[in-house]
Each structure stands twice: as structure tokens, then as C-alpha cells.
């Protein structure tokens, strides 16, 4: 219980952002759909389709990641040449009538078999939430995201494939009917529907690296951020549920990482439904085994479909990666409990800087 939900410490939103010179290019997009229409769209029927599609998405994404061409390695080296860094501490939600208090980071055991987050509807566990969206074909999907420290206090961090297909469609390619729901859970009164105890935060603007939107680069580009509109009764996302900090550009080897998500399935698991937040803990290693062309993060964690975009975070509450893909065999079946994130280096710095500049 102490893990991700209990390791946030209060701090300001300042960050040591890198200079813009040499920064990779990013793609900006807007969601112009009426927020009321977005919220009304997500019914038990549309949610059921989204959760069903998560499983198909995992197989497709694993296949695309496995097919990533080594010929693109020179472009990845070129994009990563500046070696930018950015860091910000996390922020606790603002309790009504009192000041935030710090909590010490707990010891993190090795736990590759995911467990349910004990109180996912209670801050600070609600820093992680469910993302729902509709693609260009009109099909519903689900992912995971996390509130992240950024100017404006209304930003969610996730995987690039949770907001854009990475097909070269640019600013027009971002998905529609995108909503972030902290504390997401299945409705107690209406099975198949959901409760949103901390509101439904409709996406407003998106930023993703061109490494994703143009090149679908799973090595460095599968990451993104989007701002959200506060629902009635709320001021901003950070003050409501808190925000994870970040530590970008500091490498791919991290001890004691906590990984959270809303998986609809897992490796050799039958108890994951897409409505329930799970978490794993353990070390993250460089997936390329010191190969300079592959700096993905690799973690042993059996969460699967639906956990995409969930944060890999330090015990201090700083995001260092976001769930991207798994490994499948030729029949589309997962072969191990490895869970991968794109490298959160220059591309991540460029995205968080662009979000801050836009706010």
C-alpha cells in the first residue's frame, strides 16, 4: 500500500528544463469535441468495446514493436544527440483546510506479479487513472495515464500510442473523445458502467514527439502528454489528485521502480478486468544490454493490455518511463513477463518542455 500511492512529497512545480536548442521536434494537436459530448459518449456499451479492444491492441503493438527496423537506428542516434535532461519533484494533492505533509518513501520489494492497489479511489493513488479514447475508425480503446507536474496543473503523461496512431498523420491524427478518469472503477450500482469519484477530465491539447507521430519509434518515441479541462466543481488536476514528478534523460537503469496501470489482462493472469488498478515493483534495466541504439526500459511485470501508458516511477514519485509494449510469439501470445517503455530521454524532455511552453 505504501508504494506509488504513498511516496509523493509536497513540492513546487518548478523543473530544471533543458534549453530548447537542439531539442527534438514535437507534434501539437487539439481536441475540439464538446466536453459534454465526450463524457456522454462513455456508456456501459462503449466501455465494454474499449476494454475488449485493449487485448487486440496489445498484440498489434507487440508486433509493431518487434518489427521496428534497425535501419532507423541512425535517426534515433541523431534525435538523441543533444542528450537533454529535465527533472521535477512530485506534488501531493491539496487537502481542504490544511497543508500537505510529506511521507517517507517506503522500501520497495521485488514484485513482478502485479497486485491490486488497495485504495485506488483515494489520493494519492488517484494520481494514476484510466484513459478512454476513440480512434479514426470510430473504435473505442483504453489505456492508463498519470497526472504529471507541469505548468497549468492540468497535464496527463501516457504512451504515444494512447493518443496517436504514429502513422504520419501529424496534428490531425490525434484521437477523439479522450478522457482521463482518476480513481476509475466499475460502478457498484451498474455493472459494466464506471464511477468517476474524482471527475472526468476531458483532453484539450496533445503533445507527442515526431519520433512517434511520424516514425512510430518504439525505442524512443512512444510517449506523450495532454492537458485536460477541469470538470465542474474542480479547480485543476494537480490540486485535486496530486501529480508525479519526472526525471528524464537520466538513463534506463533504475532500482526500486513502481509500475501502475489498469490492465485488462496479464501474463498467465485471468483476474484483470480493465476496471481495477494494479501495480508491480522491481528494478528496471536497459533493454538493449548497453546497445547504444536501444535504450528502452525493461521491467519484469505481468500487467498487460490496458496498462499501456501507466507510469514507471521511482519511490520518490518521479516518472522515468511509461508502459509501451510486451513480447509476443508468432501466434500473438505473450512469451514472458517483460514490460517495456520507450527511453525517456530527449523525446520526453521535448514533450514536457512543449507542454510547459503551451501553458
XYZ file of C-alpha atoms in Angstrom, residues 17-354:
338
model
C 14.127 22.076 -18.119
C 16.772 21.841 -20.793
C 17.241 24.639 -23.313
C 15.222 24.410 -26.486
C 18.318 24.424 -28.717
C 18.764 21.034 -30.365
C 15.515 19.713 -28.918
C 13.638 17.085 -30.985
C 10.546 18.181 -32.870
C 7.104 17.542 -31.419
C 3.568 17.460 -32.812
C 0.768 19.520 -31.262
C -2.917 18.706 -31.528
C -6.258 19.800 -30.104
C -9.440 18.011 -29.065
C -12.295 20.315 -30.021
C -15.217 17.993 -29.249
C -17.612 19.438 -26.671
C -16.572 18.039 -23.266
C -20.202 17.193 -22.510
C -20.333 15.031 -25.631
C -17.114 13.298 -24.581
C -18.474 12.428 -21.141
C -21.856 11.353 -22.510
C -20.244 9.044 -25.056
C -18.785 6.694 -22.442
C -21.655 4.355 -21.625
C -21.526 0.706 -20.469
C -21.658 -0.390 -24.123
C -18.818 1.849 -25.337
C -16.704 0.980 -22.311
C -17.198 -2.735 -22.944
C -15.959 -2.277 -26.507
C -12.939 -0.295 -25.291
C -11.913 -2.960 -22.789
C -12.384 -5.720 -25.362
C -10.219 -3.856 -27.873
C -7.386 -3.462 -25.365
C -6.462 -7.121 -25.784
C -6.330 -6.852 -29.568
C -4.311 -3.648 -29.259
C -1.642 -5.375 -27.172
C -0.987 -7.989 -29.866
C -0.792 -5.372 -32.616
C 1.515 -3.105 -30.638
C 3.799 -6.013 -29.706
C 4.017 -6.983 -33.371
C 4.785 -3.436 -34.487
C 7.439 -3.026 -31.798
C 9.094 -6.313 -32.778
C 9.115 -5.218 -36.424
C 10.833 -1.897 -35.680
C 13.605 -1.591 -38.256
C 17.263 -1.397 -37.146
C 17.769 0.750 -40.246
C 16.157 3.581 -38.317
C 18.904 3.432 -35.698
C 20.855 6.276 -37.253
C 17.808 8.518 -36.954
C 17.442 7.565 -33.310
C 21.079 8.431 -32.661
C 20.595 11.761 -34.432
C 17.492 12.531 -32.387
C 19.194 11.665 -29.108
C 22.413 13.574 -29.843
C 21.662 16.630 -27.644
C 21.201 14.445 -24.525
C 18.752 16.725 -22.778
C 17.618 16.357 -19.174
C 14.638 17.589 -17.181
C 13.559 16.902 -13.614
C 10.743 17.942 -11.299
C 9.625 16.660 -7.874
C 6.102 15.338 -7.300
C 3.254 17.269 -5.684
C 0.661 15.998 -3.249
C -2.999 16.934 -3.673
C -4.069 19.954 -1.645
C -6.161 18.836 1.335
C -9.111 21.070 2.107
C -8.387 23.292 5.052
C -4.866 22.013 5.723
C -1.370 21.922 4.276
C 0.170 18.915 2.572
C 2.507 16.791 4.642
C 5.435 14.740 3.404
C 5.549 10.975 3.618
C 8.738 8.953 3.582
C 9.460 6.699 0.627
C 8.866 3.087 1.591
C 11.167 0.171 0.845
C 10.211 -1.407 -2.459
C 10.228 -5.220 -2.720
C 10.677 -7.130 -5.968
C 7.122 -7.884 -7.134
C 6.787 -8.874 -10.818
C 3.364 -10.434 -10.176
C 1.040 -7.449 -10.048
C -1.237 -6.847 -7.089
C -4.307 -4.645 -6.786
C -3.744 -1.128 -5.484
C -5.537 -1.242 -2.114
C -7.328 2.135 -2.247
C -7.225 3.359 -5.881
C -10.058 5.848 -5.402
C -8.281 7.671 -2.557
C -5.493 10.254 -3.020
C -2.665 9.930 -3.634
C -3.409 6.654 -5.504
C -5.650 8.660 -7.835
C -2.610 10.266 -9.450
C -2.972 7.286 -11.845
C -6.150 6.935 -13.896
C -7.869 5.341 -16.865
C -7.716 6.863 -20.347
C -10.536 6.167 -22.804
C -10.430 7.232 -26.457
C -11.817 6.630 -29.943
C -9.576 6.146 -32.991
C -10.063 7.394 -36.558
C -12.046 4.253 -37.428
C -14.542 5.025 -34.651
C -13.375 2.174 -32.409
C -13.099 2.530 -28.652
C -9.918 1.786 -26.664
C -8.471 2.084 -23.176
C -5.090 2.980 -21.695
C -3.575 4.297 -18.476
C -2.119 7.699 -17.661
C -0.830 9.692 -14.715
C -1.126 13.287 -13.589
C 2.310 14.876 -14.043
C 3.832 18.102 -12.745
C 3.517 20.803 -15.412
C 2.632 24.451 -15.758
C -1.120 24.921 -15.615
C -1.514 21.914 -13.279
C -3.706 20.028 -15.760
C -1.429 17.562 -17.569
C -1.505 13.772 -18.036
C 1.501 11.655 -19.088
C 0.981 8.472 -21.105
C 2.235 6.415 -24.060
C 2.257 7.917 -27.543
C 0.088 5.109 -28.915
C -2.643 6.083 -26.429
C -3.196 9.433 -28.180
C -1.936 8.999 -31.783
C -1.510 6.064 -34.227
C 2.023 7.092 -35.215
C 1.129 6.874 -38.896
C 2.426 10.216 -40.147
C -0.978 11.927 -39.872
C 0.507 14.760 -37.820
C -1.655 17.185 -35.879
C -4.862 15.833 -37.416
C -4.137 12.286 -36.266
C -4.738 12.638 -32.545
C -7.591 10.535 -31.197
C -11.010 11.873 -30.245
C -13.324 11.575 -27.230
C -10.258 11.295 -24.991
C -10.930 11.422 -21.272
C -8.795 10.815 -18.158
C -10.580 9.328 -15.126
C -8.608 9.243 -11.851
C -9.990 6.731 -9.380
C -11.698 4.858 -12.231
C -13.629 1.797 -11.094
C -16.571 -0.335 -12.119
C -19.861 1.086 -10.921
C -21.219 -0.575 -7.806
C -24.788 0.166 -8.907
C -24.492 -0.534 -12.657
C -22.089 -3.355 -13.586
C -20.297 -2.567 -16.828
C -20.518 1.175 -16.217
C -17.884 3.158 -14.330
C -17.660 5.518 -11.385
C -15.524 8.657 -11.546
C -15.162 9.715 -7.892
C -12.670 12.460 -8.859
C -14.360 13.601 -12.034
C -13.953 13.069 -15.770
C -11.111 15.205 -17.152
C -11.578 15.718 -20.883
C -8.435 16.125 -23.008
C -7.831 19.560 -24.520
C -4.399 19.697 -26.172
C -1.859 16.997 -27.042
C 1.907 16.915 -27.463
C 3.785 13.892 -28.787
C 7.251 13.624 -30.332
C 7.568 13.402 -34.082
C 9.604 10.299 -33.310
C 6.178 8.808 -32.592
C 3.675 10.725 -34.735
C 5.811 10.443 -37.882
C 8.080 7.432 -37.259
C 6.213 5.210 -34.766
C 9.522 4.752 -32.940
C 9.022 2.333 -30.047
C 12.627 2.787 -28.959
C 12.353 6.478 -28.087
C 9.030 7.904 -29.187
C 6.155 6.027 -27.531
C 5.328 8.760 -25.023
C 3.042 11.769 -24.919
C 1.291 14.315 -22.726
C -2.053 16.057 -22.888
C -3.773 18.797 -20.957
C -7.265 18.370 -19.547
C -10.250 20.535 -18.690
C -11.352 20.587 -15.061
C -14.898 19.267 -14.619
C -17.472 21.245 -12.673
C -16.544 21.541 -9.019
C -12.783 21.215 -9.522
C -10.019 23.795 -9.990
C -7.208 21.767 -11.548
C -5.923 18.204 -11.716
C -2.782 18.633 -9.600
C -4.568 20.186 -6.627
C -7.262 17.501 -6.875
C -5.263 14.267 -7.118
C -1.623 15.355 -6.952
C 0.994 14.949 -9.673
C 4.003 12.726 -10.203
C 7.274 14.456 -10.896
C 9.705 13.262 -13.550
C 13.386 12.529 -14.139
C 14.031 12.458 -17.873
C 17.353 11.933 -19.611
C 18.999 10.094 -16.701
C 19.363 6.685 -18.343
C 17.477 3.398 -18.491
C 18.666 1.615 -15.331
C 16.620 2.304 -12.214
C 16.281 0.392 -8.924
C 13.038 0.006 -6.985
C 10.581 1.188 -9.632
C 6.802 1.147 -9.084
C 4.710 0.497 -12.186
C 0.952 1.154 -12.148
C -1.823 0.564 -14.650
C -5.339 -0.587 -15.459
C -4.659 -3.924 -17.217
C -7.403 -5.847 -18.941
C -5.237 -8.950 -18.973
C -1.802 -10.118 -17.898
C 0.832 -12.772 -18.460
C -0.719 -16.024 -17.184
C -3.423 -13.998 -15.411
C -7.210 -14.256 -15.532
C -8.125 -11.743 -12.800
C -7.572 -8.433 -14.622
C -10.633 -6.624 -15.994
C -9.535 -3.134 -17.089
C -11.518 -1.541 -14.260
C -9.001 -2.272 -11.482
C -5.685 -0.552 -10.847
C -2.733 -2.914 -10.319
C 0.945 -2.312 -9.593
C 4.288 -4.103 -9.875
C 7.607 -3.251 -8.259
C 11.221 -4.057 -9.045
C 14.296 -2.920 -10.915
C 14.280 -1.504 -14.439
C 17.187 -2.348 -16.741
C 18.408 -1.192 -20.130
C 16.572 -3.452 -22.584
C 19.394 -3.206 -25.121
C 22.035 -4.549 -22.741
C 24.204 -1.467 -23.334
C 23.371 -1.368 -27.042
C 23.532 2.409 -27.713
C 20.729 2.071 -30.282
C 18.259 0.532 -27.823
C 17.753 2.410 -24.569
C 14.264 1.137 -23.809
C 13.405 0.394 -20.196
C 12.665 -3.248 -19.352
C 10.849 -4.378 -16.206
C 9.566 -7.740 -15.040
C 5.838 -7.101 -14.607
C 2.923 -9.279 -15.724
C 0.470 -6.437 -16.398
C -0.731 -6.351 -19.989
C -3.386 -4.798 -22.212
C -4.866 -1.606 -20.794
C -1.795 -0.829 -18.678
C -0.240 0.985 -21.661
C 0.793 4.494 -20.692
C 0.962 3.679 -16.991
C 3.906 5.283 -15.199
C 7.169 3.627 -14.282
C 8.081 5.800 -11.294
C 10.714 5.970 -8.576
C 9.786 5.548 -4.885
C 10.121 9.323 -4.615
C 7.339 9.731 -7.176
C 9.203 10.678 -10.359
C 8.219 9.233 -13.740
C 11.115 7.648 -15.645
C 9.109 5.628 -18.210
C 5.635 4.741 -19.486
C 4.364 1.246 -20.330
C 4.643 0.702 -24.069
C 4.720 -2.931 -25.253
C 5.345 -6.604 -24.443
C 6.880 -9.544 -26.340
C 4.662 -11.985 -28.244
C 5.316 -15.124 -30.271
C 4.313 -15.590 -33.921
C 0.798 -16.565 -32.807
C 0.362 -13.316 -30.900
C 0.728 -14.920 -27.461
C 2.809 -13.216 -24.808
C 6.008 -15.172 -24.073
C 7.281 -13.608 -20.821
C 6.570 -11.002 -18.163
C 8.837 -8.341 -19.671
C 7.183 -4.929 -19.912
C 8.900 -2.235 -21.968
C 8.957 1.560 -22.045
C 10.473 3.824 -24.656
C 13.611 5.610 -23.490
C 12.550 8.747 -21.627
C 15.416 10.920 -22.764
C 15.450 13.756 -25.302
C 11.963 12.995 -26.618
C 10.420 13.125 -23.138
C 12.251 16.371 -22.350
C 10.980 17.896 -25.585
C 7.385 16.911 -24.788
C 7.326 18.199 -21.212
C 9.019 21.450 -22.293
C 6.452 21.906 -25.066
